[in-house]
Amino acid sequence: MLLSKACIYGMRASLFMAAMHKQNRQFVPIREVSDSLDLSFHFLTKILQQLTAAGLMESYKGPKGGIALSRPPKEIMLIEIVTAIDGDALFTECVLGLPGCGHKKACPLHDKWAYTREAIQIMFNSTSLEELASKGKRMNLRLSDELTMEDLIKSV
Amino acid sequence: MLLSKACIYGMRASLFMAAMHKQNRQFVPIREVSDSLDLSFHFLTKILQQLTAAGLMESYKGPKGGIALSRPPKEIMLIEIVTAIDGDALFTECVLGLPGCGHKKACPLHDKWAYTREAIQIMFNSTSLEELASKGKRMNLRLSDELTMEDLIKSV
DNA sequence: TCTATTTAAGACTTATTTGTCTTTAATATA
DNA sequence: TATATTAAAGACAAATAAGTCTTAAATAGA
Ligand code: FES
Ligand code: FES
């Protein structure tokens, strides 16, 4: 599996927040996110705490509280979410699991893997939440098992 | 993590066997592989059983027994080992974990991920055990924490 | 035939990830 | 000030992955 479940849920929630962004909302309650995306509320809460700890989201307690992206979706790249939750092992470690991946201590797959993992990194590094949210709205793509982004935005 | 530990160990063992191939050896005892690569003997045994079940290796019981690649290393591609142990989820499933990845039910990341995962697949699909074994010998690359392929071959 | 060697099979344990539940702290509003 | 609402924190449980151990079956060689 490329990404952990926690990371996947964190990305889905971030995309949801990006889609919400221009809906004149301030803070969105986590319960609303978890219900919309059909995720465990408590599990998602813990994941979002990692994102707020990483400075990607802000949270506010009490009535009218919830979470919000700390920057405009255009300025948040997917790789920030991935590394905040899964770390950067995917982009730095040996594909054969040997310690200290690098030119100096290479395994037989090093050159090919270094090239391929850079392609993966570029994918996450060059994709913003805004790009995916607007594409998702325009083409009516889905963010949960059956519901599209338009469905989700309407339903709240 | 891109590949499971079981898959990684299976690849390391397969590369070891490819390096052994022209050493006039018939069957190599699993104990020799696990000792050389510093892997758990019993855990490796279970992994190798998956590879023999998939037809990639042959095994023989008793004295002079052990395991052997069932085809010349040139004809065994890495992707066969990966899919035998980890399945093809990495090459078929949605990066956001949604069921039924495909054009018809796309998520916002689908196009980019479909492209990237194909690059990963091509890497495994176009790399043979022979290529890695000969490169590893030629450039004296490592297959375990500290030991290079030459070290390993000499040590048996 | 007997013994030592080796893989096969499966029960079992440990570690990690995933998911649930309860309590606490902060805050808006009445 | 009292109450309802919300995130934070952390204990707890379940599921999965990783690793260990024991016994059985096959086979070479004495
Ligand atoms: S050393 Fe193995 S991928 Fe770099
Ligand atoms: S539907 Fe998400 S990657 Fe294909």
Coordinates of C-alpha atoms (C1' of nucleotides) and ligand atoms in Angstrom, one line a residue:
Chain A
M1 CA 0.0 0.0 0.0
L2 CA 1.4 3.3 -1.0
L3 CA -0.2 5.4 1.7
S4 CA -1.5 4.5 5.2
K5 CA -5.3 4.7 5.8
A6 CA -4.6 7.6 8.1
C7 CA -2.9 9.4 5.3
I8 CA -5.7 8.6 2.8
Y9 CA -8.4 9.8 5.2
G10 CA -6.4 13.0 5.9
M11 CA -6.2 13.7 2.1
R12 CA -9.9 13.0 1.6
A13 CA -10.7 15.4 4.5
S14 CA -8.4 18.0 3.2
L15 CA -10.0 17.8 -0.3
F16 CA -13.4 18.1 1.4
M17 CA -12.2 21.2 3.2
A18 CA -10.9 22.7 -0.1
A19 CA -14.2 22.0 -1.8
M20 CA -15.9 23.8 1.1
H21 CA -13.6 26.7 1.0
K22 CA -15.5 29.2 -1.0
Q23 CA -18.8 28.2 0.6
N24 CA -18.6 31.2 3.0
R25 CA -17.9 28.7 5.8
Q26 CA -15.6 29.5 8.7
F27 CA -14.9 26.4 10.8
V28 CA -16.4 23.1 9.8
P29 CA -17.1 20.7 12.6
I30 CA -15.2 17.4 12.3
R31 CA -18.5 15.5 12.7
E32 CA -19.7 17.1 9.5
V33 CA -16.6 16.0 7.6
S34 CA -16.7 12.4 9.0
D35 CA -20.4 12.1 8.3
S36 CA -20.0 13.4 4.8
L37 CA -17.0 11.1 3.9
D38 CA -18.3 8.2 6.0
L39 CA -15.2 8.0 8.2
S40 CA -14.9 7.3 11.9
F41 CA -15.3 10.6 13.7
H42 CA -12.8 9.7 16.4
F43 CA -10.2 8.3 14.1
L44 CA -10.5 11.3 11.8
T45 CA -10.2 13.6 14.8
K46 CA -6.8 12.1 15.6
I47 CA -5.6 12.4 12.0
L48 CA -6.7 16.0 11.8
Q49 CA -4.8 16.7 15.0
Q50 CA -1.7 15.7 13.2
L51 CA -2.5 18.1 10.4
T52 CA -3.1 21.0 12.8
A53 CA 0.1 20.1 14.6
A54 CA 1.8 20.4 11.3
G55 CA 0.3 23.8 10.7
L56 CA -1.9 22.7 7.8
M57 CA -5.1 23.3 9.6
E58 CA -6.5 25.4 12.4
S59 CA -9.1 24.3 14.9
Y60 CA -11.4 26.1 17.2
K61 CA -13.3 24.6 20.2
G62 CA -16.8 25.2 21.2
P63 CA -20.1 26.1 19.4
K64 CA -19.3 27.5 15.9
G65 CA -16.0 25.7 16.3
G66 CA -14.4 23.1 14.0
I67 CA -11.5 22.9 11.6
A68 CA -10.3 25.1 8.7
L69 CA -7.4 25.0 6.3
S70 CA -4.8 27.4 7.5
R71 CA -3.9 28.6 4.0
P72 CA -5.8 29.0 0.8
P73 CA -6.2 25.6 -1.0
K74 CA -4.0 26.9 -3.8
E75 CA -1.0 27.1 -1.5
I76 CA -1.4 23.7 0.0
M77 CA 0.3 20.8 -1.9
L78 CA -0.6 17.2 -1.4
I79 CA 2.9 16.3 -0.4
E80 CA 2.5 18.4 2.8
I81 CA -0.4 16.2 3.9
V82 CA 1.4 13.0 3.0
T83 CA 4.6 13.9 4.9
A84 CA 2.7 15.3 7.9
I85 CA 1.0 11.9 8.4
D86 CA 3.2 9.2 6.8
G87 CA 6.6 11.0 6.9
D88 CA 9.0 11.1 4.0
A89 CA 10.1 7.4 4.1
L90 CA 8.4 6.8 0.7
F91 CA 10.7 9.5 -0.8
T92 CA 13.9 8.7 0.9
E93 CA 14.2 5.0 1.8
C94 CA 15.6 2.0 0.0
V95 CA 13.0 0.0 -1.9
L96 CA 14.7 -3.2 -0.6
G97 CA 14.5 -1.9 3.0
L98 CA 18.2 -1.5 3.4
P99 CA 19.4 1.2 5.8
G100 CA 21.0 4.3 4.4
C101 CA 19.8 4.5 0.8
G102 CA 22.1 6.5 -1.4
H103 CA 24.7 6.5 -4.1
K104 CA 27.4 5.6 -1.7
K105 CA 25.7 2.5 -0.4
A106 CA 23.5 1.5 -3.3
C107 CA 21.5 -1.7 -3.7
P108 CA 21.0 -3.1 -7.2
L109 CA 17.6 -1.4 -7.6
H110 CA 18.8 2.0 -6.4
D111 CA 19.0 3.9 -9.7
K112 CA 15.7 2.8 -11.0
W113 CA 13.9 3.3 -7.7
A114 CA 15.5 6.7 -7.2
Y115 CA 14.0 7.8 -10.6
T116 CA 10.6 6.3 -9.9
R117 CA 10.2 7.6 -6.4
E118 CA 11.0 11.0 -7.7
A119 CA 8.1 10.7 -10.1
I120 CA 5.8 9.8 -7.2
Q121 CA 7.2 12.8 -5.2
I122 CA 6.7 15.1 -8.1
M123 CA 3.1 14.0 -8.4
F124 CA 2.3 14.9 -4.8
N125 CA 4.6 18.0 -4.9
S126 CA 3.0 19.6 -7.9
T127 CA -0.6 19.0 -7.0
S128 CA -2.5 21.6 -4.9
L129 CA -5.8 21.1 -3.0
E130 CA -7.3 23.8 -5.2
E131 CA -6.4 22.1 -8.4
L132 CA -8.1 18.9 -7.3
A133 CA -11.1 20.6 -5.7
S134 CA -11.9 22.6 -8.8
K135 CA -11.3 19.7 -11.1
G136 CA -13.5 17.6 -8.8
K137 CA -16.3 20.1 -9.0
R138 CA -15.9 20.7 -12.7
M139 CA -15.9 17.0 -13.7
N140 CA -18.2 16.0 -10.8
L141 CA -15.7 13.4 -9.5
R142 CA -16.1 11.5 -6.3
L143 CA -14.6 11.9 -2.8
S144 CA -16.3 8.9 -1.1
D145 CA -17.7 5.5 -2.2
E146 CA -20.6 6.9 -4.1
L147 CA -20.9 10.6 -3.5
T148 CA -19.4 13.2 -5.8
M149 CA -18.0 16.5 -4.6
E150 CA -21.1 18.3 -5.7
D151 CA -23.2 15.9 -3.7
L152 CA -21.1 16.5 -0.7
I153 CA -21.2 20.2 -0.9
K154 CA -25.0 20.2 -1.4
S155 CA -25.6 17.8 1.5
V156 CA -24.2 20.1 4.2
Chain B
M1 CA 5.4 1.7 2.5
L2 CA 5.5 0.7 -1.1
L3 CA 6.1 -3.0 -0.5
S4 CA 5.5 -5.3 2.5
K5 CA 8.4 -6.7 4.4
A6 CA 7.5 -10.1 3.1
C7 CA 7.8 -8.8 -0.4
I8 CA 11.1 -7.1 0.2
Y9 CA 12.5 -10.2 1.8
G10 CA 11.3 -12.3 -1.1
M11 CA 13.0 -10.0 -3.6
R12 CA 16.2 -10.0 -1.6
A13 CA 16.2 -13.8 -1.5
S14 CA 15.4 -14.0 -5.2
L15 CA 18.3 -11.7 -6.0
F16 CA 20.5 -13.9 -3.9
M17 CA 19.4 -16.9 -5.8
A18 CA 20.1 -15.1 -9.1
A19 CA 23.6 -14.3 -7.9
M20 CA 24.1 -17.9 -7.0
H21 CA 22.8 -19.1 -10.3
K22 CA 26.0 -19.7 -12.2
Q23 CA 27.9 -21.0 -9.1
N24 CA 27.3 -24.6 -10.2
R25 CA 24.8 -24.9 -7.3
Q26 CA 21.7 -27.0 -7.6
F27 CA 19.4 -26.5 -4.6
V28 CA 20.4 -23.9 -2.0
P29 CA 19.1 -24.6 1.5
I30 CA 16.9 -21.8 2.9
R31 CA 19.0 -21.7 6.0
E32 CA 21.9 -20.6 3.8
V33 CA 19.8 -17.8 2.3
S34 CA 18.5 -16.6 5.6
D35 CA 21.9 -16.6 7.3
S36 CA 23.5 -14.8 4.4
L37 CA 20.8 -12.1 4.2
D38 CA 20.3 -12.0 8.0
L39 CA 16.6 -12.8 7.8
S40 CA 14.5 -15.0 10.0
F41 CA 14.7 -18.6 8.7
H42 CA 11.1 -19.5 9.5
F43 CA 9.7 -16.2 8.2
L44 CA 11.7 -16.5 5.0
T45 CA 10.5 -20.1 4.6
K46 CA 6.9 -19.0 4.6
I47 CA 7.6 -16.3 2.0
L48 CA 9.5 -18.7 -0.2
Q49 CA 6.6 -21.1 -0.1
Q50 CA 4.5 -18.4 -1.7
L51 CA 7.1 -18.0 -4.4
T52 CA 7.1 -21.8 -5.1
A53 CA 3.3 -21.9 -5.0
A54 CA 3.4 -19.2 -7.7
G55 CA 5.8 -21.3 -9.8
L56 CA 8.8 -18.9 -9.5
M57 CA 10.9 -21.3 -7.4
E58 CA 11.2 -25.1 -7.0
S59 CA 12.0 -26.8 -3.7
Y60 CA 13.4 -30.1 -2.8
K61 CA 13.3 -31.8 0.6
G62 CA 16.0 -33.7 2.4
P63 CA 19.8 -33.7 2.3
K64 CA 21.1 -31.8 -0.8
G65 CA 17.7 -30.2 -0.8
G66 CA 16.8 -26.5 -0.8
I67 CA 15.3 -24.0 -3.2
A68 CA 16.1 -23.0 -6.8
L69 CA 14.8 -20.5 -9.3
S70 CA 12.4 -22.4 -11.6
R71 CA 13.6 -20.4 -14.7
P72 CA 16.8 -18.6 -15.7
P73 CA 17.2 -15.3 -13.9
K74 CA 16.9 -13.5 -17.3
E75 CA 13.3 -14.7 -17.7
I76 CA 12.1 -13.7 -14.2
M77 CA 10.9 -10.1 -13.9
L78 CA 10.6 -8.4 -10.5
I79 CA 6.9 -7.8 -11.0
E80 CA 6.3 -11.5 -10.8
I81 CA 7.8 -11.6 -7.3
V82 CA 5.9 -8.5 -6.2
T83 CA 2.5 -9.7 -7.4
A84 CA 3.1 -13.2 -6.0
I85 CA 3.5 -11.8 -2.5
D86 CA 1.7 -8.4 -2.4
G87 CA -0.8 -8.9 -5.1
D88 CA -1.5 -6.3 -7.7
A89 CA -3.3 -3.8 -5.5
L90 CA -0.5 -1.3 -6.0
F91 CA -1.1 -1.3 -9.8
T92 CA -4.9 -1.3 -9.8
E93 CA -6.3 0.4 -6.8
C94 CA -7.3 4.0 -6.1
V95 CA -4.7 6.1 -4.3
L96 CA -7.5 7.5 -2.2
G97 CA -8.7 4.0 -1.3
L98 CA -12.0 4.3 -3.0
P99 CA -13.5 1.1 -4.4
G100 CA -13.6 0.5 -8.1
C101 CA -10.8 2.7 -9.5
G102 CA -11.3 3.6 -13.1
H103 CA -12.2 6.2 -15.7
K104 CA -15.9 5.7 -15.0
K105 CA -15.8 6.3 -11.3
A106 CA -12.7 8.5 -11.0
C107 CA -11.5 10.4 -8.0
P108 CA -9.8 13.8 -8.4
L109 CA -6.4 12.2 -8.4
H110 CA -7.1 9.4 -10.8
D111 CA -5.4 10.7 -13.9
K112 CA -2.2 11.6 -12.2
W113 CA -2.1 8.5 -10.1
A114 CA -2.9 6.2 -13.1
Y115 CA 0.1 7.7 -14.9
T116 CA 2.4 7.4 -11.9
R117 CA 1.5 3.9 -10.9
E118 CA 2.2 2.8 -14.5
A119 CA 5.7 4.2 -14.1
I120 CA 6.1 2.0 -10.9
Q121 CA 4.7 -1.0 -12.8
I122 CA 7.0 -0.5 -15.7
M123 CA 10.0 -0.3 -13.3
F124 CA 9.2 -3.8 -11.9
N125 CA 8.0 -5.1 -15.2
S126 CA 11.1 -4.3 -17.1
T127 CA 13.7 -5.4 -14.6
S128 CA 14.9 -9.0 -14.6
L129 CA 16.7 -10.8 -11.8
E130 CA 19.6 -11.3 -14.2
E131 CA 20.0 -7.6 -14.9
L132 CA 20.1 -6.8 -11.2
A133 CA 22.4 -9.7 -10.3
S134 CA 25.0 -8.9 -13.0
K135 CA 24.8 -5.2 -12.2
G136 CA 25.2 -6.0 -8.5
K137 CA 28.2 -8.2 -9.1
R138 CA 29.8 -5.7 -11.6
M139 CA 29.4 -2.7 -9.3
N140 CA 29.7 -4.6 -6.1
L141 CA 26.4 -3.4 -4.7
R142 CA 24.9 -4.6 -1.5
L143 CA 22.1 -7.0 -0.8
S144 CA 22.1 -6.8 3.0
D145 CA 22.9 -4.2 5.6
E146 CA 26.6 -4.3 5.0
L147 CA 27.5 -7.1 2.7
T148 CA 27.8 -6.8 -1.1
M149 CA 26.9 -9.5 -3.6
E150 CA 30.5 -10.5 -3.9
D151 CA 30.8 -10.9 -0.2
L152 CA 27.7 -13.0 -0.1
I153 CA 28.8 -15.3 -2.9
K154 CA 32.2 -15.8 -1.4
S155 CA 30.9 -16.5 2.1
V156 CA 28.9 -19.7 1.1
Chain C
dT1 C1' 16.4 -49.9 7.5
dC2 C1' 18.0 -46.1 10.3
dT3 C1' 19.6 -41.4 10.8
dA4 C1' 20.4 -36.8 9.6
dT5 C1' 18.8 -33.1 6.8
dT6 C1' 15.7 -30.4 4.7
dT7 C1' 11.0 -28.2 3.2
dA8 C1' 5.9 -28.0 4.5
dA9 C1' 2.3 -26.9 7.5
dG10 C1' 0.3 -24.7 11.0
dA11 C1' -0.2 -23.1 15.8
dC12 C1' 1.3 -19.5 18.3
dT13 C1' 3.3 -14.8 19.9
dT14 C1' 4.5 -9.9 19.2
dA15 C1' 4.3 -5.5 17.0
dT16 C1' 1.9 -2.1 14.4
dT17 C1' -2.0 -0.1 12.5
dT18 C1' -6.7 0.9 12.7
dG19 C1' -10.6 2.0 15.1
dT20 C1' -13.6 3.0 19.6
dC21 C1' -14.8 5.1 23.8
dT22 C1' -14.6 8.2 27.8
dT23 C1' -13.1 12.3 30.0
dT24 C1' -11.3 17.0 29.9
dA25 C1' -10.8 21.7 28.3
dA26 C1' -12.4 25.6 25.7
dT27 C1' -16.0 28.7 24.1
dA28 C1' -20.5 30.7 22.4
dT29 C1' -24.9 31.8 23.8
dA30 C1' -28.7 32.2 26.7
Chain D
dT1 C1' -23.3 32.0 35.5
dA2 C1' -25.1 27.8 33.5
dT3 C1' -25.6 24.9 29.5
dA4 C1' -24.7 23.1 25.1
dT5 C1' -21.2 22.3 21.7
dT6 C1' -17.0 21.4 20.0
dA7 C1' -11.8 19.8 19.7
dA8 C1' -7.9 17.5 22.6
dA9 C1' -6.1 13.8 25.0
dG10 C1' -5.6 9.4 26.1
dA11 C1' -7.1 4.7 27.5
dC12 C1' -8.7 0.9 25.4
dA13 C1' -10.0 -2.9 21.7
dA14 C1' -9.9 -5.1 17.2
dA15 C1' -7.6 -6.2 13.0
dT16 C1' -3.6 -7.0 10.4
dA17 C1' 1.3 -7.7 9.6
dA18 C1' 5.5 -9.6 11.2
dG19 C1' 8.0 -13.0 13.4
dT20 C1' 8.7 -17.6 16.3
dC21 C1' 8.2 -22.3 17.3
dT22 C1' 6.9 -27.1 17.0
dT23 C1' 5.7 -31.1 14.5
dA24 C1' 5.2 -33.8 10.1
dA25 C1' 6.7 -35.4 5.6
dA26 C1' 10.2 -36.3 2.2
dT27 C1' 14.8 -37.9 0.9
dA28 C1' 19.9 -38.9 0.7
dG29 C1' 23.3 -41.6 2.4
dA30 C1' 25.3 -44.7 5.8
Ligands
FES1 S1 19.9 1.7 -1.7 FE1 18.2 0.6 -2.3 S2 17.0 2.1 -3.3 FE2 18.7 3.3 -2.6
FES2 S1 -10.3 6.4 -8.7 FE1 -8.8 7.2 -7.4 S2 -7.0 6.7 -8.4 FE2 -8.5 5.8 -9.7

